């Protein structure tokens, strides 16, 4: 067991809301003090929120954060035995590296303070610049260690990416300097395998030292910081394990942790939607209910995020809607106890048919767009956020109608493959002990119902096959040739690859939604719309 | 005059289209050889296209570019007296810097070759990571000079950002090493003041040496590389000045250069739309014509980009459309000789009214969305790209309807303020010697005509005032307090700032369009959707 009593403080900051972020920080400092904790560690940029994006270039954003930090440090005199490590941005004063040609003006820092006084500041050294991370763009790297003592135990700070380097020389030199305790604030967003990866990185860097890994909690735009903080003792045993929720975690006070990967994923999707609404001051959502599995799962996520009373489901039947679509959607709404309305699209459909001569594809798209007009009408009139219900398989191949089913302010399942949607629905029903999502929505063959008898599988490969190929092409970063070499049919792989590339422009206009995989369609994936590589 | 005969080779590559990019390169090598040129310089990544985005991480993308380079080098044996400097990506072989935590695998290089053999390769050292530039994310920095001789004259290479450092020590040490000639491939996108800035950076870095500054040409997604290559002699005189078009520029063969800033801007907007269509294999465009100035200017840009025969204008009158809106739009279509159709939105409007009870705002939005449904119906049926006609003033404050007038595949004027739209229209008419864009569209007060007697200025500050404040807040990076201190009314500045922040989510789903200013709403501006800084 470590020699000092440590607390892991998971907070859920709003970017730029220093007033409330500081209140949360002070509250946890008080709780920690009351529990006799000696060292309290917060997440990366816990004071400012993370990521800051271009706000990191604004002197007023940085300076008022530093002013708030001073207030917090002053308050710490009320908890004299508590040493605090708090992540925040600080104005960089030295000259910038010649090779860093960016607008950055600030460090990504952690300040150590106790009893009203600052002990020192550490500035993050390795600034990640891949996927959603723009740290090298936004921050100036540091180059100094910060070693401090808590009750005679030597501690050092590293921030997030600092510990992800293989064979790090830093870790050895810290150990050689007598450091016994590594303190690591993180802003580490959820992806499927991240929990395991965090422990691998931490164990490797810890190198026989104690290590406190503290993450943020909560959603920020497309990211969900899933908490999951932990404390490794010098033997590598995990002696504290935090859950996804904000709060103070210490030995003997473990989090409530979902062991099942689909339960965890569902929890993350709920947090992503809930915090996007909370943090942007919205309360109610509206979505179209087709009777299919995607809208059913989105409705369930919405219910868990904001409660039944704040969810409106709208049935928008067309001349092609089947009986079971309507009854499945109605049953779902009843099971979730959400507001349910029915608005047939036939009158508008006929009006457009009378004004326009349309191709078959255009005929299909127009129905999806009429639905969007109605849903956005409700959204505008009643102040509901429209949820877009597309999944990753559809988004990847462009199987959606722009300004139709793609419309919405948030797309909760845009980074979840169709084959996982089914598993999530089953997991949700299992957890609830009943068929909240009607079994028929789960088991029937997917259809957009935009023409008589239409099935997704008329236009797309079987979802099992599609998802396997997509996962290799996107998250696996494999080339078409490599996927074919892995045993997939060449014409199918080429067709899928072509669909992915042709729909880049659609994704560039897509609603944000929670990232759950290594490569989500969002800020972390930056592909030209215009490219011909591999086309010829 | 420089001692050697130099050619500046502006090409318009398509990202990843190595076959055609190489054909252009070889053609210009042949032309240069025929003209007795000794040193031929191409732009940055002229072989691969720029920017590559995440394609830069793909080994197949880099490797097949290098294979194509080898072919070009072999071909150069046919032009034995010609030394070529060609920009391309190359696989990085050394270990990466510990501080560079990215997925980068390649250098941003320029290879010097002659008579079938490689003389050497230079790798870009300063990798920009601001605005639209993600070079530090995409590439591994180099750290070696490349000095080579052409007919006894010592030359050295620097790539784009390399020369933008103030008080560069590199420049002095190259001069001390006897370098007489600096060769600088660039991928420098147009912004309003860029031409002047390029010359300032080049003159400062040249430091008494000759300097060949060679840019790319043409549009790539939201960027337009506007050529503008130049050659400075040792006295700082500009002895070659290229225009915006691709081609070989040498002494005595200057480009056709627009001196008027609005003529140049119009030219850039035409190239941006033209190349987006060309490079994505599209030919025809459709747009709604409201009789207002924005759609009129977009129609003129479209006509210049793809020709009258490929432009369809659609009048979509509503119960609120005024007589002059219809007649101005019809006159414009006649003047531009474009296809013109009229489809009233009343039938669909009535159909939606019968199905939905809507607030006043929703009533307005629904008309814009009906228009989008019709325009996208034509787009889907006839294969036309829909042009979105919003300007920067509107996009900045969110004065647009999502999935309504914001819909489209390309937004040519999204980075042009309203006050500049008027000037562009006047400049276009002046250049054409007639009122192609009806004077009434230019002079009437702007209106969305979504309710009786509505004017933009009912909801927005006067456009002169709005644009002045927006320019300070966005491109000027000023805080609200600073803008107020500059003499603007506090309540107006606060209102504008609030509108800008509240519409972040709309812009996140916006169509791409040509960047013309230092800070465009697009890939270069990365602001969280969720933030409360300055809100309280």
CSV table of C-alpha atoms in Angstrom, one decimal, chain A residues 218-477:
chain,number,residue,atom,x,y,z
A,218,UNK,CA,-18.5,13.6,-18.6
A,219,UNK,CA,-19.3,14.6,-22.2
A,220,UNK,CA,-17.7,17.4,-24.1
A,221,UNK,CA,-19.1,17.7,-27.7
A,222,UNK,CA,-18.2,14.4,-29.3
A,223,UNK,CA,-16.0,13.1,-26.5
A,224,UNK,CA,-17.0,11.3,-23.4
A,225,UNK,CA,-14.4,11.3,-20.6
A,226,UNK,CA,-15.4,8.1,-18.9
A,227,UNK,CA,-13.6,8.6,-15.6
A,228,UNK,CA,-12.0,5.2,-15.0
A,229,UNK,CA,-9.3,6.7,-12.8
A,230,UNK,CA,-7.1,4.3,-10.8
A,231,UNK,CA,-4.3,4.1,-8.3
A,232,UNK,CA,-1.5,1.6,-8.8
A,233,UNK,CA,0.7,0.8,-5.9
A,234,UNK,CA,4.4,0.1,-6.2
A,235,UNK,CA,3.7,-3.6,-6.8
A,236,UNK,CA,1.4,-2.7,-9.7
A,237,UNK,CA,-1.8,-3.6,-7.8
A,238,UNK,CA,-4.8,-1.5,-8.5
A,239,UNK,CA,-5.9,-0.2,-5.1
A,240,UNK,CA,-8.5,2.3,-6.3
A,241,UNK,CA,-10.8,1.9,-9.4
A,242,UNK,CA,-13.2,4.7,-10.2
A,243,UNK,CA,-16.4,4.5,-12.2
A,244,UNK,CA,-17.6,6.8,-14.9
A,245,UNK,CA,-19.3,9.4,-12.6
A,246,UNK,CA,-17.7,12.4,-11.1
A,247,UNK,CA,-16.7,12.3,-7.5
A,248,UNK,CA,-14.0,11.6,-5.0
A,249,UNK,CA,-12.5,8.1,-5.2
A,250,UNK,CA,-10.2,6.7,-2.5
A,251,UNK,CA,-9.2,3.4,-1.0
A,252,UNK,CA,-12.3,1.6,0.1
A,253,UNK,CA,-14.6,3.7,-2.0
A,254,UNK,CA,-14.6,2.1,-5.5
A,255,UNK,CA,-16.8,3.2,-8.3
A,256,UNK,CA,-19.8,1.4,-9.7
A,257,UNK,CA,-18.1,-0.1,-12.8
A,258,UNK,CA,-19.9,-1.7,-15.7
A,259,UNK,CA,-18.1,-4.9,-16.5
A,260,UNK,CA,-20.1,-5.8,-19.6
A,261,UNK,CA,-18.7,-3.9,-22.6
A,262,UNK,CA,-22.2,-3.2,-24.0
A,263,UNK,CA,-23.4,-1.9,-20.6
A,264,UNK,CA,-20.4,0.4,-20.5
A,265,UNK,CA,-20.9,1.5,-24.1
A,266,UNK,CA,-24.6,2.3,-23.4
A,267,UNK,CA,-23.6,4.2,-20.3
A,268,UNK,CA,-21.1,6.3,-22.4
A,269,UNK,CA,-23.8,7.0,-25.1
A,270,UNK,CA,-26.2,8.2,-22.4
A,271,UNK,CA,-23.5,10.5,-20.8
A,272,UNK,CA,-22.6,11.9,-24.3
A,273,UNK,CA,-26.1,13.0,-25.1
A,274,UNK,CA,-27.0,14.0,-21.5
A,275,UNK,CA,-24.0,16.3,-21.2
A,276,UNK,CA,-24.3,17.8,-24.7
A,277,UNK,CA,-27.8,18.9,-23.7
A,278,UNK,CA,-26.9,19.9,-20.1
A,279,UNK,CA,-23.9,21.9,-21.1
A,280,UNK,CA,-25.6,23.7,-24.0
A,281,UNK,CA,-28.6,24.5,-21.9
A,282,UNK,CA,-31.1,22.2,-23.6
A,283,UNK,CA,-33.5,19.9,-21.9
A,284,UNK,CA,-35.8,18.2,-24.4
A,285,UNK,CA,-35.3,16.0,-27.4
A,286,UNK,CA,-37.4,14.9,-30.4
A,287,UNK,CA,-36.8,12.1,-32.8
A,288,UNK,CA,-38.5,10.2,-35.5
A,289,UNK,CA,-39.6,6.7,-34.6
A,290,UNK,CA,-39.5,4.3,-37.6
A,291,UNK,CA,-40.2,1.1,-35.8
A,292,UNK,CA,-36.6,0.1,-36.6
A,293,UNK,CA,-33.8,-0.6,-34.2
A,294,UNK,CA,-31.7,2.6,-34.7
A,295,UNK,CA,-34.4,5.0,-33.6
A,296,UNK,CA,-35.5,2.6,-30.9
A,297,UNK,CA,-32.1,2.5,-29.4
A,298,UNK,CA,-31.7,6.3,-29.7
A,299,UNK,CA,-35.1,6.7,-27.9
A,300,UNK,CA,-33.9,4.5,-25.1
A,301,UNK,CA,-30.6,6.5,-24.8
A,302,UNK,CA,-32.6,9.7,-24.8
A,303,UNK,CA,-34.9,8.4,-22.1
A,304,UNK,CA,-32.0,7.4,-19.8
A,305,UNK,CA,-30.3,10.8,-20.6
A,306,UNK,CA,-33.1,13.2,-19.9
A,307,UNK,CA,-36.0,11.2,-18.6
A,308,UNK,CA,-39.2,10.0,-20.3
A,309,UNK,CA,-40.9,13.4,-19.8
A,310,UNK,CA,-38.4,15.1,-22.0
A,311,UNK,CA,-38.5,12.8,-25.0
A,312,UNK,CA,-40.9,13.2,-27.9
A,313,UNK,CA,-41.1,10.4,-30.5
A,314,UNK,CA,-42.8,11.1,-33.8
A,315,UNK,CA,-44.2,8.5,-36.1
A,316,UNK,CA,-44.0,9.8,-39.7
A,317,UNK,CA,-45.7,7.1,-41.7
A,318,UNK,CA,-45.7,7.1,-45.5
A,319,UNK,CA,-47.5,5.2,-48.2
A,320,UNK,CA,-44.8,2.6,-47.9
A,321,UNK,CA,-44.8,2.2,-44.1
A,322,UNK,CA,-45.7,-1.3,-43.0
A,323,UNK,CA,-48.1,-2.2,-40.3
A,324,UNK,CA,-45.4,-3.6,-38.0
A,325,UNK,CA,-43.4,-0.3,-38.3
A,326,UNK,CA,-46.2,1.6,-36.8
A,327,UNK,CA,-47.1,-0.9,-34.1
A,328,UNK,CA,-43.4,-1.5,-33.1
A,329,UNK,CA,-42.8,2.3,-32.8
A,330,UNK,CA,-46.0,2.7,-30.7
A,331,UNK,CA,-45.1,-0.2,-28.5
A,332,UNK,CA,-41.6,1.3,-27.9
A,333,UNK,CA,-43.0,4.7,-27.0
A,334,UNK,CA,-45.4,3.1,-24.6
A,335,UNK,CA,-42.6,1.0,-23.0
A,336,UNK,CA,-40.4,4.0,-22.6
A,337,UNK,CA,-43.3,6.2,-21.5
A,338,UNK,CA,-42.4,9.0,-23.8
A,339,UNK,CA,-44.6,11.5,-25.6
A,340,UNK,CA,-45.7,10.0,-29.0
A,341,UNK,CA,-47.2,11.7,-32.0
A,342,UNK,CA,-48.2,10.5,-35.4
A,343,UNK,CA,-47.9,12.8,-38.4
A,344,UNK,CA,-48.4,11.2,-41.8
A,345,UNK,CA,-46.1,12.6,-44.6
A,346,UNK,CA,-48.6,11.8,-47.4
A,347,UNK,CA,-50.0,15.4,-47.8
A,348,UNK,CA,-46.5,16.9,-48.2
A,349,UNK,CA,-45.3,14.0,-50.3
A,350,UNK,CA,-48.2,14.5,-52.8
A,351,UNK,CA,-47.6,18.3,-52.8
A,352,UNK,CA,-44.0,17.8,-53.9
A,353,UNK,CA,-45.0,15.1,-56.4
A,354,UNK,CA,-47.3,17.7,-58.0
A,355,UNK,CA,-44.5,20.3,-58.3
A,356,UNK,CA,-41.5,18.1,-59.3
A,357,UNK,CA,-40.6,15.3,-61.7
A,358,UNK,CA,-38.2,13.1,-59.7
A,359,UNK,CA,-36.0,10.2,-60.3
A,360,UNK,CA,-36.4,7.0,-58.2
A,361,UNK,CA,-33.6,7.9,-55.9
A,362,UNK,CA,-35.0,11.5,-55.5
A,363,UNK,CA,-38.4,10.0,-54.8
A,364,UNK,CA,-36.9,8.1,-51.9
A,365,UNK,CA,-34.9,11.0,-50.6
A,366,UNK,CA,-37.8,13.3,-50.6
A,367,UNK,CA,-39.7,11.3,-48.1
A,368,UNK,CA,-36.7,11.4,-45.7
A,369,UNK,CA,-36.5,15.2,-46.2
A,370,UNK,CA,-40.2,15.7,-45.6
A,371,UNK,CA,-39.7,13.9,-42.2
A,372,UNK,CA,-36.8,16.3,-41.4
A,373,UNK,CA,-38.9,19.3,-42.2
A,374,UNK,CA,-41.6,18.1,-39.8
A,375,UNK,CA,-39.2,17.2,-37.1
A,376,UNK,CA,-37.3,20.4,-37.4
A,377,UNK,CA,-40.6,22.2,-37.3
A,378,UNK,CA,-41.3,20.6,-33.9
A,379,UNK,CA,-37.7,21.3,-32.8
A,380,UNK,CA,-38.0,25.0,-33.8
A,381,UNK,CA,-41.5,25.5,-32.4
A,382,UNK,CA,-41.0,23.7,-29.1
A,383,UNK,CA,-37.3,24.0,-28.4
A,384,UNK,CA,-36.5,20.3,-28.7
A,385,UNK,CA,-33.1,19.1,-29.9
A,386,UNK,CA,-33.6,16.8,-32.9
A,387,UNK,CA,-31.7,13.6,-32.6
A,388,UNK,CA,-30.3,12.0,-35.7
A,389,UNK,CA,-30.5,8.3,-35.6
A,390,UNK,CA,-27.9,7.1,-38.1
A,391,UNK,CA,-25.4,4.4,-37.1
A,392,UNK,CA,-21.7,4.1,-38.1
A,393,UNK,CA,-22.3,1.5,-40.8
A,394,UNK,CA,-24.7,3.9,-42.6
A,395,UNK,CA,-22.6,7.0,-42.0
A,396,UNK,CA,-19.6,5.2,-43.4
A,397,UNK,CA,-21.1,4.2,-46.7
A,398,UNK,CA,-23.4,7.3,-47.0
A,399,UNK,CA,-26.6,5.3,-46.6
A,400,UNK,CA,-28.6,8.3,-45.5
A,401,UNK,CA,-30.4,11.2,-46.9
A,402,UNK,CA,-28.7,14.6,-46.5
A,403,UNK,CA,-31.1,17.1,-44.9
A,404,UNK,CA,-33.3,14.1,-44.3
A,405,UNK,CA,-32.5,11.4,-41.7
A,406,UNK,CA,-29.0,12.9,-41.4
A,407,UNK,CA,-30.6,16.1,-40.0
A,408,UNK,CA,-30.2,16.7,-36.3
A,409,UNK,CA,-28.3,18.5,-33.6
A,410,UNK,CA,-26.7,15.3,-32.1
A,411,UNK,CA,-26.3,11.8,-33.4
A,412,UNK,CA,-25.9,9.5,-30.4
A,413,UNK,CA,-25.0,6.3,-32.3
A,414,UNK,CA,-23.1,7.7,-35.2
A,415,UNK,CA,-20.0,5.9,-34.0
A,416,UNK,CA,-21.6,2.5,-33.3
A,417,UNK,CA,-21.7,-0.1,-36.0
A,418,UNK,CA,-25.1,-1.7,-36.9
A,419,UNK,CA,-24.0,-5.1,-35.6
A,420,UNK,CA,-23.3,-3.5,-32.2
A,421,UNK,CA,-26.6,-1.6,-32.3
A,422,UNK,CA,-28.4,-5.0,-32.1
A,423,UNK,CA,-26.2,-6.1,-29.2
A,424,UNK,CA,-26.8,-2.8,-27.3
A,425,UNK,CA,-30.5,-3.3,-27.7
A,426,UNK,CA,-30.4,-6.8,-26.3
A,427,UNK,CA,-28.1,-5.7,-23.5
A,428,UNK,CA,-30.6,-2.8,-22.7
A,429,UNK,CA,-33.5,-5.2,-22.6
A,430,UNK,CA,-31.6,-7.7,-20.5
A,431,UNK,CA,-30.6,-5.0,-18.0
A,432,UNK,CA,-34.3,-3.9,-17.8
A,433,UNK,CA,-35.5,-7.5,-17.5
A,434,UNK,CA,-38.1,-6.9,-20.2
A,435,UNK,CA,-38.5,-6.2,-23.9
A,436,UNK,CA,-38.5,-2.4,-23.6
A,437,UNK,CA,-37.2,-2.4,-27.2
A,438,UNK,CA,-39.7,-4.7,-29.0
A,439,UNK,CA,-38.1,-7.9,-30.1
A,440,UNK,CA,-39.5,-7.4,-33.5
A,441,UNK,CA,-37.5,-4.2,-33.9
A,442,UNK,CA,-34.4,-6.2,-33.1
A,443,UNK,CA,-35.1,-9.2,-35.2
A,444,UNK,CA,-36.7,-7.9,-38.4
A,445,UNK,CA,-34.6,-7.2,-41.5
A,446,UNK,CA,-33.6,-3.5,-41.6
A,447,UNK,CA,-35.5,-1.3,-44.1
A,448,UNK,CA,-35.7,2.4,-44.8
A,449,UNK,CA,-39.2,1.7,-46.2
A,450,UNK,CA,-38.8,4.4,-48.9
A,451,UNK,CA,-40.2,2.1,-51.6
A,452,UNK,CA,-42.4,-1.0,-51.5
A,453,UNK,CA,-40.6,-4.0,-50.0
A,454,UNK,CA,-37.3,-2.2,-49.7
A,455,UNK,CA,-34.6,-3.8,-47.5
A,456,UNK,CA,-31.2,-2.3,-46.6
A,457,UNK,CA,-29.6,-5.5,-47.8
A,458,UNK,CA,-30.8,-4.7,-51.4
A,459,UNK,CA,-28.3,-1.8,-51.5
A,460,UNK,CA,-25.7,-2.9,-49.0
A,461,UNK,CA,-23.8,-6.1,-48.2
A,462,UNK,CA,-25.0,-8.0,-45.2
A,463,UNK,CA,-24.3,-6.0,-42.1
A,464,UNK,CA,-22.0,-8.6,-40.6
A,465,UNK,CA,-19.8,-8.5,-43.7
A,466,UNK,CA,-20.1,-4.8,-44.1
A,467,UNK,CA,-19.1,-4.0,-40.6
A,468,UNK,CA,-16.1,-6.4,-40.7
A,469,UNK,CA,-14.8,-4.7,-43.8
A,470,UNK,CA,-15.5,-1.2,-42.5
A,471,UNK,CA,-13.7,-1.9,-39.3
A,472,UNK,CA,-10.6,-3.1,-41.2
A,473,UNK,CA,-10.7,-0.1,-43.6
A,474,UNK,CA,-11.4,2.6,-41.0
A,475,UNK,CA,-10.2,1.7,-37.5
A,476,UNK,CA,-7.7,-0.9,-38.9
A,477,UNK,CA,-6.3,1.6,-41.4
